[in-house]
Structures are given as structure tokens and as C-alpha cells.
Amino acid sequence: MSPARRRASAATDPALRRPVAPMLAAPVDVVPEAPGLVHEPKWDGWRCVAFRESDGVYLQSRAGRNLTTYFPDITWAIRTRPPGMVLDGELIVWERGRTNFALLQRRVTAGRGLLRLVHDCPAHYVLFDLLVDAGGEVVLDLPPSERQARLEQLLVDAPAQLTLTPQTADMQQVSEWLLHWTVAAGIDGVVSKRLAGRYEPGRRGWWKFRTRIVTEAIVGGVTGGIRCPQTVLLGRFDRRGRLRYTGRSHPLTADQGAALAGLLSPPQLPRRGTVAHPWPQPLPASWSGRLDRPEPLPYVQVDPTVVAEIDADVAFENGRWRHRVRYARARSDLSVYEVPLLLGKEETYFGDLG
């Protein structure tokens, strides 16, 4: 297709009409190594497709939600770029040199305090792909290296809020990212892409490796039932001895559920001045930590005496894992008082990197 026809098709191509389904990454257990691959940090933020339209800017979330009003700092920065282009990247907020997902979420709930939040905690848009070039030329079919080169050119002299993500084919550099950037900068893994191939909206044509930890938490509730648990609700004690909710597991296997069922029991009857269980019923929707909140979660409360070994990623903020963890097994050899404490914001501990 000629450049002129590409520009003419930009306004009518269904793949580019809002909302656009961004290209996705399939999860893998190891970073793939092969000729023809390039790797990028997996930023801990919100996926965002940005449309630089003739009369302004439109920011779209991965799920198609309109994020424009929550990020006036980013829309201003994109307005400095030529109209017609469509960008793909990640919205993040830095705090003391590390990404802070909680500050990103506050954009949605800030209300009248949004402008103050923008001033105190400005966002950044880390870009990693170009779907439509300036002037409306669709570039989905171009090799990633050409899209990257054009994107880099578009960002010359751009405001600091717009930045290009690093890329490398060097596995030693990838190891450096995973070893040092995970904790220091707040990335939560690596995304791997083919050097050849088109941008395919909605398709899982990339790969994502999440840095994971093995640690422990306390079983405070289950979905399904005590005798047939389906997922596990987890907690940790804080410094005052209160059991705080920290996250939920993926569905258990039949064997895991059967083994755990034999260890669970209902909450003990409360003593005077105490409550039988420290968590509300149902579990509040806001506890999920997601942008698009689900409904409140009914669950079965259990006596918090069972320790679970879990496999989790490092997206742990405000005392909770944002993504579901993988339940491994019950640790009958451990007391609940041997589980790591839920510490303050400055000392958050989520286990040993493995």
C-alpha cells in the first residue's frame, strides 16, 4: 500500500478506529532466547493507546476506557507532537525513582484534587510502539525496527513526560534489569518481541516474563467452601497484630483443594470485645486494587491458623498483591507468627526474589 493510501485509510481502517485492541503478550515461565528477538522492561503501570487527533488527544486504556481527563499532563505533552499519529505505551508515575502504582490509581479518584496531584506526582508515558505515523500513515505492517525508528524520530525534542522504552537483544542486559531494576525501578518483568512481524491488534504475539517470589501468607478465607475450597484469600499480620487482607489466589487444583480442606476450620467464637473474623463479608470490591472494579466478593471465613506457601509477582503495593498469586501448598511446619509481617509503606516486604 502506498503512503498516500495508508494516510487515506487511517480514518476508516476498523483496526484503528477507537477503541483499538492493543497487541498483547502471552505469559511465559522463562525469558525466551532465540535469534531475532528483542527485549524490553515490563513497566508497572497502565497500558495506554494514545490518539493524537487533529483537535486534541484521546487516551484509551487496554480495556477501551477513556483515560483522557485523568492525565492532563500527558495530553499536553502529546499535543506537542504532530497530529494523526497513534501511539502505544505505558502510563506510569515515579516516586523517588521507582514506579508507584497507587499514585497512578489515585488519578481516577482524585476529583477536585486532580490538578494538585498532577503537580505533585506527574505521570510519564513510556512508549514502545507506533501504530499510525504523523499525518495518518498506518504502519502496522512495517517491521518493528522501522516502527521503532519512526517513533524515536517523533520523540525528538519531546517533553520529558514522553520517553522511549529501552530495548536490547543482550541477555546479560536482561539479567541486569531483572536483578536490579525490579526492586530499584519497579519494573515487574520483561516483554520479548520478534524483530520481524507486524503489529497485530488484540493478538498475543509477544511474550511476558514476570519476576516472581516464593513466600508465605495466612489463609483467612476461601471461595467455594471449607470442604471444597476453590480459591484462597490471604493475609498477613501488621505490627499491631491485626490480620490484613493481602490478596487472592488463582483457582486451586483438585488435589490442592482436597489437601487444604482437611486443615481448614470455621472462625473461633469471639471473646468479649473481639470479633470472630477481622475481614468484612463480602470482601469489598475496592480491595481488588484494579482500575475496573469487580463486584464485592462473597467468601467463607476460616480460622486464620493455616500458613500457605505462594508464588507471587512483585506487583505489591499498599499491602496487597494486585494480581492473583499461585497457591503452592500448606506449610504445616510453620506458625502464622513466622509469616513475614506486613510492614509500613517504606519497609514493605514481599519475600525473597527467586
Tab-separated table of C-alpha atoms in Angstrom:
chain	number	residue	atom	x	y	z
A	1	MET	CA	0.000	0.000	0.000
A	2	SER	CA	1.358	3.442	-0.928
A	3	PRO	CA	1.925	6.077	1.794
A	4	ALA	CA	-0.911	8.148	0.323
A	5	ARG	CA	-3.359	5.231	0.516
A	6	ARG	CA	-2.205	4.429	4.055
A	7	ARG	CA	-2.915	8.012	5.119
A	8	ALA	CA	-6.312	7.887	3.465
A	9	SER	CA	-7.195	4.610	5.170
A	10	ALA	CA	-6.231	5.758	8.662
A	11	ALA	CA	-9.635	7.244	9.361
A	12	THR	CA	-11.581	4.248	8.042
A	13	ASP	CA	-9.491	1.187	8.963
A	14	PRO	CA	-11.539	-0.661	11.677
A	15	ALA	CA	-8.338	-1.743	13.431
A	16	LEU	CA	-7.505	1.894	14.110
A	17	ARG	CA	-10.935	3.227	14.984
A	18	ARG	CA	-11.328	3.894	18.691
A	19	PRO	CA	-11.155	1.760	20.706
A	20	VAL	CA	-8.120	-0.139	19.415
A	21	ALA	CA	-7.343	-3.540	20.928
A	22	PRO	CA	-3.599	-3.314	21.662
A	23	MET	CA	-1.254	-6.163	20.810
A	24	LEU	CA	-0.744	-8.360	23.882
A	25	ALA	CA	1.858	-10.665	25.407
A	26	ALA	CA	1.424	-14.298	26.425
A	27	PRO	CA	2.891	-15.249	29.837
A	28	VAL	CA	5.998	-17.463	29.887
A	29	ASP	CA	7.991	-19.024	32.725
A	30	VAL	CA	11.406	-18.048	31.320
A	31	VAL	CA	12.639	-15.205	29.136
A	32	PRO	CA	12.806	-16.659	25.600
A	33	GLU	CA	16.258	-16.782	23.998
A	34	ALA	CA	16.459	-17.009	20.214
A	35	PRO	CA	17.859	-15.076	17.267
A	36	GLY	CA	15.571	-12.329	16.066
A	37	LEU	CA	14.168	-11.366	19.480
A	38	VAL	CA	14.359	-8.065	21.309
A	39	HIS	CA	13.513	-7.482	24.992
A	40	GLU	CA	12.038	-4.517	26.894
A	41	PRO	CA	11.342	-3.813	30.588
A	42	LYS	CA	7.762	-4.610	31.613
A	43	TRP	CA	6.653	-1.376	33.244
A	44	ASP	CA	4.306	-1.431	36.219
A	45	GLY	CA	1.580	0.933	35.059
A	46	TRP	CA	-1.472	1.214	32.825
A	47	ARG	CA	-1.353	0.209	29.177
A	48	CYS	CA	-2.433	3.157	27.055
A	49	VAL	CA	-3.088	3.744	23.356
A	50	ALA	CA	-2.819	7.470	22.594
A	51	PHE	CA	-4.528	9.126	19.630
A	52	ARG	CA	-3.082	12.475	18.557
A	53	GLU	CA	-6.130	13.754	16.721
A	54	SER	CA	-6.446	16.960	14.749
A	55	ASP	CA	-8.455	18.626	17.513
A	56	GLY	CA	-6.796	17.131	20.586
A	57	VAL	CA	-5.686	13.928	22.300
A	58	TYR	CA	-7.562	10.801	23.354
A	59	LEU	CA	-6.069	8.299	25.828
A	60	GLN	CA	-7.511	4.787	25.789
A	61	SER	CA	-6.907	2.036	28.348
A	62	ARG	CA	-6.257	-1.570	27.379
A	63	ALA	CA	-9.935	-2.346	28.081
A	64	GLY	CA	-11.112	0.587	25.935
A	65	ARG	CA	-11.807	3.003	28.777
A	66	ASN	CA	-11.336	6.747	28.268
A	67	LEU	CA	-8.434	7.929	30.460
A	68	THR	CA	-8.018	11.355	28.879
A	69	THR	CA	-9.412	13.522	31.682
A	70	TYR	CA	-7.198	11.873	34.319
A	71	PHE	CA	-3.915	12.735	32.593
A	72	PRO	CA	-3.873	16.403	31.528
A	73	ASP	CA	-0.074	16.398	31.835
A	74	ILE	CA	0.230	13.591	29.280
A	75	THR	CA	-2.345	15.030	26.892
A	76	TRP	CA	-0.456	18.343	26.962
A	77	ALA	CA	2.812	16.573	26.151
A	78	ILE	CA	1.263	14.625	23.258
A	79	ARG	CA	-0.258	17.835	21.866
A	80	THR	CA	3.300	18.992	21.139
A	81	ARG	CA	3.658	16.140	18.616
A	82	PRO	CA	2.286	16.179	15.033
A	83	PRO	CA	-1.408	15.257	14.607
A	84	GLY	CA	-2.556	11.975	13.083
A	85	MET	CA	-0.343	9.537	14.961
A	86	VAL	CA	-1.432	6.674	17.241
A	87	LEU	CA	0.982	5.562	19.979
A	88	ASP	CA	1.211	2.538	22.252
A	89	GLY	CA	2.861	2.570	25.654
A	90	GLU	CA	2.520	2.503	29.437
A	91	LEU	CA	1.389	5.249	31.810
A	92	ILE	CA	3.479	5.323	34.978
A	93	VAL	CA	4.084	7.593	37.966
A	94	TRP	CA	7.518	7.846	39.545
A	95	GLU	CA	8.088	8.332	43.268
A	96	ARG	CA	11.678	8.597	44.489
A	97	GLY	CA	12.985	6.882	41.363
A	98	ARG	CA	10.536	3.956	41.446
A	99	THR	CA	7.143	3.370	39.846
A	100	ASN	CA	4.226	3.829	42.215
A	101	PHE	CA	1.024	2.139	41.049
A	102	ALA	CA	-1.029	3.520	43.925
A	103	LEU	CA	-0.326	7.095	42.828
A	104	LEU	CA	-1.387	6.129	39.315
A	105	GLN	CA	-4.699	4.795	40.623
A	106	ARG	CA	-5.332	7.997	42.561
A	107	ARG	CA	-5.750	9.834	39.256
A	108	VAL	CA	-9.195	8.224	38.906
A	109	THR	CA	-10.407	9.072	42.423
A	110	ALA	CA	-8.719	12.464	42.941
A	111	GLY	CA	-11.758	14.502	41.886
A	112	ARG	CA	-11.144	18.191	42.556
A	113	GLY	CA	-7.674	17.332	43.804
A	114	LEU	CA	-6.556	16.095	40.369
A	115	LEU	CA	-4.584	19.200	39.396
A	116	ARG	CA	-2.745	19.180	42.718
A	117	LEU	CA	-1.940	15.503	42.210
A	118	VAL	CA	-0.721	16.207	38.669
A	119	HIS	CA	1.548	18.935	40.034
A	120	ASP	CA	2.919	16.878	42.921
A	121	CYS	CA	3.105	13.488	41.177
A	122	PRO	CA	3.387	13.992	37.394
A	123	ALA	CA	2.872	10.987	35.125
A	124	HIS	CA	5.086	9.720	32.326
A	125	TYR	CA	4.173	7.908	29.137
A	126	VAL	CA	6.756	5.228	28.307
A	127	LEU	CA	6.350	4.465	24.610
A	128	PHE	CA	7.170	1.196	22.901
A	129	ASP	CA	5.259	1.152	19.608
A	130	LEU	CA	3.788	3.232	16.815
A	131	LEU	CA	0.547	2.248	15.068
A	132	VAL	CA	-0.036	5.309	12.898
A	133	ASP	CA	2.681	7.757	11.891
A	134	ALA	CA	2.304	11.534	11.832
A	135	GLY	CA	-0.122	12.546	9.120
A	136	GLY	CA	-2.136	9.338	9.395
A	137	GLU	CA	0.082	6.738	7.709
A	138	VAL	CA	-0.825	3.279	9.071
A	139	VAL	CA	2.394	1.417	9.930
A	140	LEU	CA	1.042	-1.838	11.390
A	141	ASP	CA	2.655	-3.861	8.591
A	142	LEU	CA	6.110	-2.321	8.928
A	143	PRO	CA	8.854	-4.292	10.745
A	144	PRO	CA	9.168	-3.377	14.439
A	145	SER	CA	12.622	-1.904	13.809
A	146	GLU	CA	11.136	0.573	11.314
A	147	ARG	CA	8.254	1.446	13.653
A	148	GLN	CA	10.786	1.974	16.444
A	149	ALA	CA	12.928	4.242	14.269
A	150	ARG	CA	9.920	6.360	13.318
A	151	LEU	CA	8.781	6.535	16.935
A	152	GLU	CA	12.229	7.653	18.023
A	153	GLN	CA	12.153	10.408	15.406
A	154	LEU	CA	8.730	11.569	16.600
A	155	LEU	CA	10.081	11.940	20.135
A	156	VAL	CA	12.990	14.228	19.203
A	157	ASP	CA	12.707	17.313	21.450
A	158	ALA	CA	9.544	15.887	23.070
A	159	PRO	CA	8.644	16.912	26.653
A	160	ALA	CA	10.210	14.783	29.382
A	161	GLN	CA	6.860	13.094	30.099
A	162	LEU	CA	7.211	11.209	26.784
A	163	THR	CA	10.057	8.718	26.712
A	164	LEU	CA	11.072	5.704	24.654
A	165	THR	CA	11.427	2.381	26.464
A	166	PRO	CA	14.870	0.707	26.376
A	167	GLN	CA	15.338	-2.328	24.128
A	168	THR	CA	18.084	-4.946	23.990
A	169	ALA	CA	18.963	-8.277	22.414
A	170	ASP	CA	21.676	-8.816	25.040
A	171	MET	CA	20.598	-11.406	27.626
A	172	GLN	CA	23.180	-10.056	30.056
A	173	GLN	CA	21.371	-6.724	29.975
A	174	VAL	CA	18.052	-8.526	30.512
A	175	SER	CA	19.506	-10.240	33.584
A	176	GLU	CA	20.680	-6.856	34.853
A	177	TRP	CA	17.168	-5.466	34.517
A	178	LEU	CA	15.610	-8.397	36.370
A	179	LEU	CA	18.239	-8.387	39.107
A	180	HIS	CA	18.442	-4.655	39.796
A	181	TRP	CA	15.571	-2.784	38.157
A	182	THR	CA	12.848	-4.969	39.686
A	183	VAL	CA	13.420	-3.521	43.142
A	184	ALA	CA	15.155	-0.241	42.333
A	185	ALA	CA	12.935	0.991	39.484
A	186	GLY	CA	9.749	-1.016	39.945
A	187	ILE	CA	9.590	-2.958	36.692
A	188	ASP	CA	7.833	-6.301	37.114
A	189	GLY	CA	9.448	-8.337	34.345
A	190	VAL	CA	10.455	-8.381	30.693
A	191	VAL	CA	8.493	-8.303	27.416
A	192	SER	CA	10.027	-10.105	24.427
A	193	LYS	CA	9.178	-9.375	20.792
A	194	ARG	CA	10.153	-10.594	17.348
A	195	LEU	CA	12.306	-8.252	15.288
A	196	ALA	CA	10.255	-9.247	12.248
A	197	GLY	CA	6.477	-9.229	12.090
A	198	ARG	CA	3.553	-6.837	12.048
A	199	TYR	CA	1.620	-5.220	14.882
A	200	GLU	CA	-1.491	-7.368	15.350
A	201	PRO	CA	-4.187	-5.638	17.449
A	202	GLY	CA	-5.692	-7.909	20.097
A	203	ARG	CA	-3.348	-10.839	19.413
A	204	ARG	CA	-0.937	-12.264	21.985
A	205	GLY	CA	2.058	-12.174	19.667
A	206	TRP	CA	4.604	-11.056	22.282
A	207	TRP	CA	5.816	-12.824	25.445
A	208	LYS	CA	5.945	-11.537	29.016
A	209	PHE	CA	8.037	-12.887	31.855
A	210	ARG	CA	7.116	-11.671	35.331
A	211	THR	CA	9.643	-11.635	38.141
A	212	ARG	CA	8.238	-13.898	40.835
A	213	ILE	CA	8.831	-14.603	44.505
A	214	VAL	CA	8.185	-17.580	46.769
A	215	THR	CA	6.888	-16.523	50.171
A	216	GLU	CA	4.194	-17.234	52.773
A	217	ALA	CA	0.839	-15.802	53.795
A	218	ILE	CA	-2.025	-16.756	56.116
A	219	VAL	CA	-5.257	-18.303	54.854
A	220	GLY	CA	-8.085	-16.061	56.081
A	221	GLY	CA	-10.870	-17.208	53.794
A	222	VAL	CA	-11.793	-19.249	50.740
A	223	THR	CA	-14.301	-19.172	47.942
A	224	GLY	CA	-16.340	-22.296	47.331
A	225	GLY	CA	-16.473	-23.715	50.830
A	226	ILE	CA	-14.353	-25.054	53.667
A	227	ARG	CA	-14.727	-28.619	52.391
A	228	CYS	CA	-14.277	-27.689	48.719
A	229	PRO	CA	-12.100	-24.537	48.532
A	230	GLN	CA	-11.765	-23.064	45.053
A	231	THR	CA	-9.550	-20.024	45.676
A	232	VAL	CA	-7.740	-18.814	48.773
A	233	LEU	CA	-7.945	-15.342	50.384
A	234	LEU	CA	-4.679	-14.444	52.050
A	235	GLY	CA	-3.485	-12.119	54.787
A	236	ARG	CA	-0.567	-11.062	56.952
A	237	PHE	CA	-0.324	-9.588	60.426
A	238	ASP	CA	0.662	-5.951	60.740
A	239	ARG	CA	2.784	-4.541	63.585
A	240	ARG	CA	-0.304	-4.314	65.827
A	241	GLY	CA	-1.219	-7.956	65.339
A	242	ARG	CA	-4.159	-7.282	63.018
A	243	LEU	CA	-4.667	-9.696	60.143
A	244	ARG	CA	-4.751	-7.591	56.969
A	245	TYR	CA	-6.019	-8.833	53.627
A	246	THR	CA	-3.177	-9.103	51.089
A	247	GLY	CA	-4.576	-10.916	48.046
A	248	ARG	CA	-6.287	-13.850	46.394
A	249	SER	CA	-5.025	-16.996	44.677
A	250	HIS	CA	-5.684	-18.457	41.269
A	251	PRO	CA	-8.100	-21.437	41.305
A	252	LEU	CA	-6.752	-24.429	43.220
A	253	THR	CA	-6.231	-27.788	41.597
A	254	ALA	CA	-8.427	-30.671	42.818
A	255	ASP	CA	-5.507	-32.125	44.792
A	256	GLN	CA	-4.629	-28.768	46.356
A	257	GLY	CA	-8.243	-28.162	47.353
A	258	ALA	CA	-8.629	-31.613	48.915
A	259	ALA	CA	-5.387	-31.274	50.902
A	260	LEU	CA	-6.232	-27.777	52.139
A	261	ALA	CA	-9.816	-28.697	53.095
A	262	GLY	CA	-8.557	-31.086	55.762
A	263	LEU	CA	-6.732	-28.208	57.502
A	264	LEU	CA	-9.439	-25.533	57.489
A	265	SER	CA	-11.936	-24.786	60.246
A	266	PRO	CA	-14.561	-22.060	60.883
A	267	PRO	CA	-13.570	-18.950	62.883
A	268	GLN	CA	-13.435	-19.439	66.643
A	269	LEU	CA	-16.248	-17.925	68.703
A	270	PRO	CA	-15.283	-14.359	69.641
A	271	ARG	CA	-14.272	-13.384	73.124
A	272	ARG	CA	-15.895	-10.342	74.708
A	273	GLY	CA	-14.632	-7.187	72.994
A	274	THR	CA	-13.320	-9.069	69.948
A	275	VAL	CA	-14.693	-10.114	66.575
A	276	ALA	CA	-14.798	-13.600	65.122
A	277	HIS	CA	-13.057	-12.530	61.935
A	278	PRO	CA	-11.225	-9.286	61.041
A	279	TRP	CA	-12.425	-9.000	57.411
A	280	PRO	CA	-15.824	-7.770	56.208
A	281	GLN	CA	-18.308	-10.040	54.461
A	282	PRO	CA	-18.471	-9.779	51.472
A	283	LEU	CA	-14.961	-8.645	50.602
A	284	PRO	CA	-15.185	-5.018	49.343
A	285	ALA	CA	-14.772	-4.548	45.594
A	286	SER	CA	-12.215	-1.790	46.176
A	287	TRP	CA	-9.842	-4.276	47.818
A	288	SER	CA	-9.018	-5.784	44.429
A	289	GLY	CA	-6.849	-2.784	43.514
A	290	ARG	CA	-7.998	-2.823	39.876
A	291	LEU	CA	-8.978	0.090	37.641
A	292	ASP	CA	-12.238	-1.578	36.635
A	293	ARG	CA	-13.507	-2.749	39.993
A	294	PRO	CA	-15.402	-6.031	40.206
A	295	GLU	CA	-18.401	-6.714	42.403
A	296	PRO	CA	-17.942	-7.365	46.143
A	297	LEU	CA	-16.743	-10.936	46.709
A	298	PRO	CA	-18.745	-13.307	48.935
A	299	TYR	CA	-16.459	-15.823	50.608
A	300	VAL	CA	-16.232	-18.254	53.514
A	301	GLN	CA	-14.306	-17.037	56.542
A	302	VAL	CA	-11.904	-19.514	58.157
A	303	ASP	CA	-9.881	-19.591	61.350
A	304	PRO	CA	-6.589	-17.908	60.329
A	305	THR	CA	-4.266	-20.656	61.528
A	306	VAL	CA	-3.049	-22.162	58.234
A	307	VAL	CA	0.112	-20.899	56.505
A	308	ALA	CA	0.209	-21.083	52.700
A	309	GLU	CA	3.295	-21.117	50.524
A	310	ILE	CA	2.636	-18.969	47.472
A	311	ASP	CA	4.285	-17.910	44.239
A	312	ALA	CA	3.605	-14.229	43.503
A	313	ASP	CA	4.813	-11.464	41.230
A	314	VAL	CA	6.308	-8.246	42.593
A	315	ALA	CA	3.287	-6.003	41.985
A	316	PHE	CA	2.814	-5.491	45.730
A	317	GLU	CA	1.686	-2.060	46.944
A	318	ASN	CA	-0.342	-0.727	49.846
A	319	GLY	CA	-0.035	-4.122	51.491
A	320	ARG	CA	-1.623	-6.162	48.687
A	321	TRP	CA	-0.694	-8.199	45.656
A	322	ARG	CA	-2.542	-6.636	42.738
A	323	HIS	CA	-2.533	-9.829	40.687
A	324	ARG	CA	-3.652	-13.235	41.842
A	325	VAL	CA	-0.954	-15.408	43.382
A	326	ARG	CA	-0.290	-19.091	42.749
A	327	TYR	CA	-1.056	-21.277	45.740
A	328	ALA	CA	1.622	-23.957	46.128
A	329	ARG	CA	0.854	-25.855	49.365
A	330	ALA	CA	0.028	-25.532	53.040
A	331	ARG	CA	3.029	-25.196	55.371
A	332	SER	CA	2.003	-27.175	58.454
A	333	ASP	CA	5.548	-26.839	59.724
A	334	LEU	CA	5.193	-23.061	60.095
A	335	SER	CA	3.304	-20.988	62.663
A	336	VAL	CA	1.312	-17.976	61.469
A	337	TYR	CA	3.708	-15.912	63.573
A	338	GLU	CA	6.589	-16.986	61.322
A	339	VAL	CA	4.954	-15.398	58.259
A	340	PRO	CA	6.604	-12.075	57.287
A	341	LEU	CA	4.878	-9.100	58.859
A	342	LEU	CA	3.044	-6.542	56.775
A	343	LEU	CA	5.289	-3.563	57.369
A	344	GLY	CA	4.875	0.139	56.706
A	345	LYS	CA	4.981	1.810	53.315
A	346	GLU	CA	8.706	2.463	53.483
A	347	GLU	CA	9.591	-1.091	54.505
A	348	THR	CA	7.185	-3.224	52.506
A	349	TYR	CA	8.467	-6.788	52.397
A	350	PHE	CA	7.155	-9.226	49.853
A	351	GLY	CA	9.603	-12.114	50.122
A	352	ASP	CA	12.883	-13.196	48.613
A	353	LEU	CA	13.432	-12.730	44.901
A	354	GLY	CA	13.891	-16.090	43.256
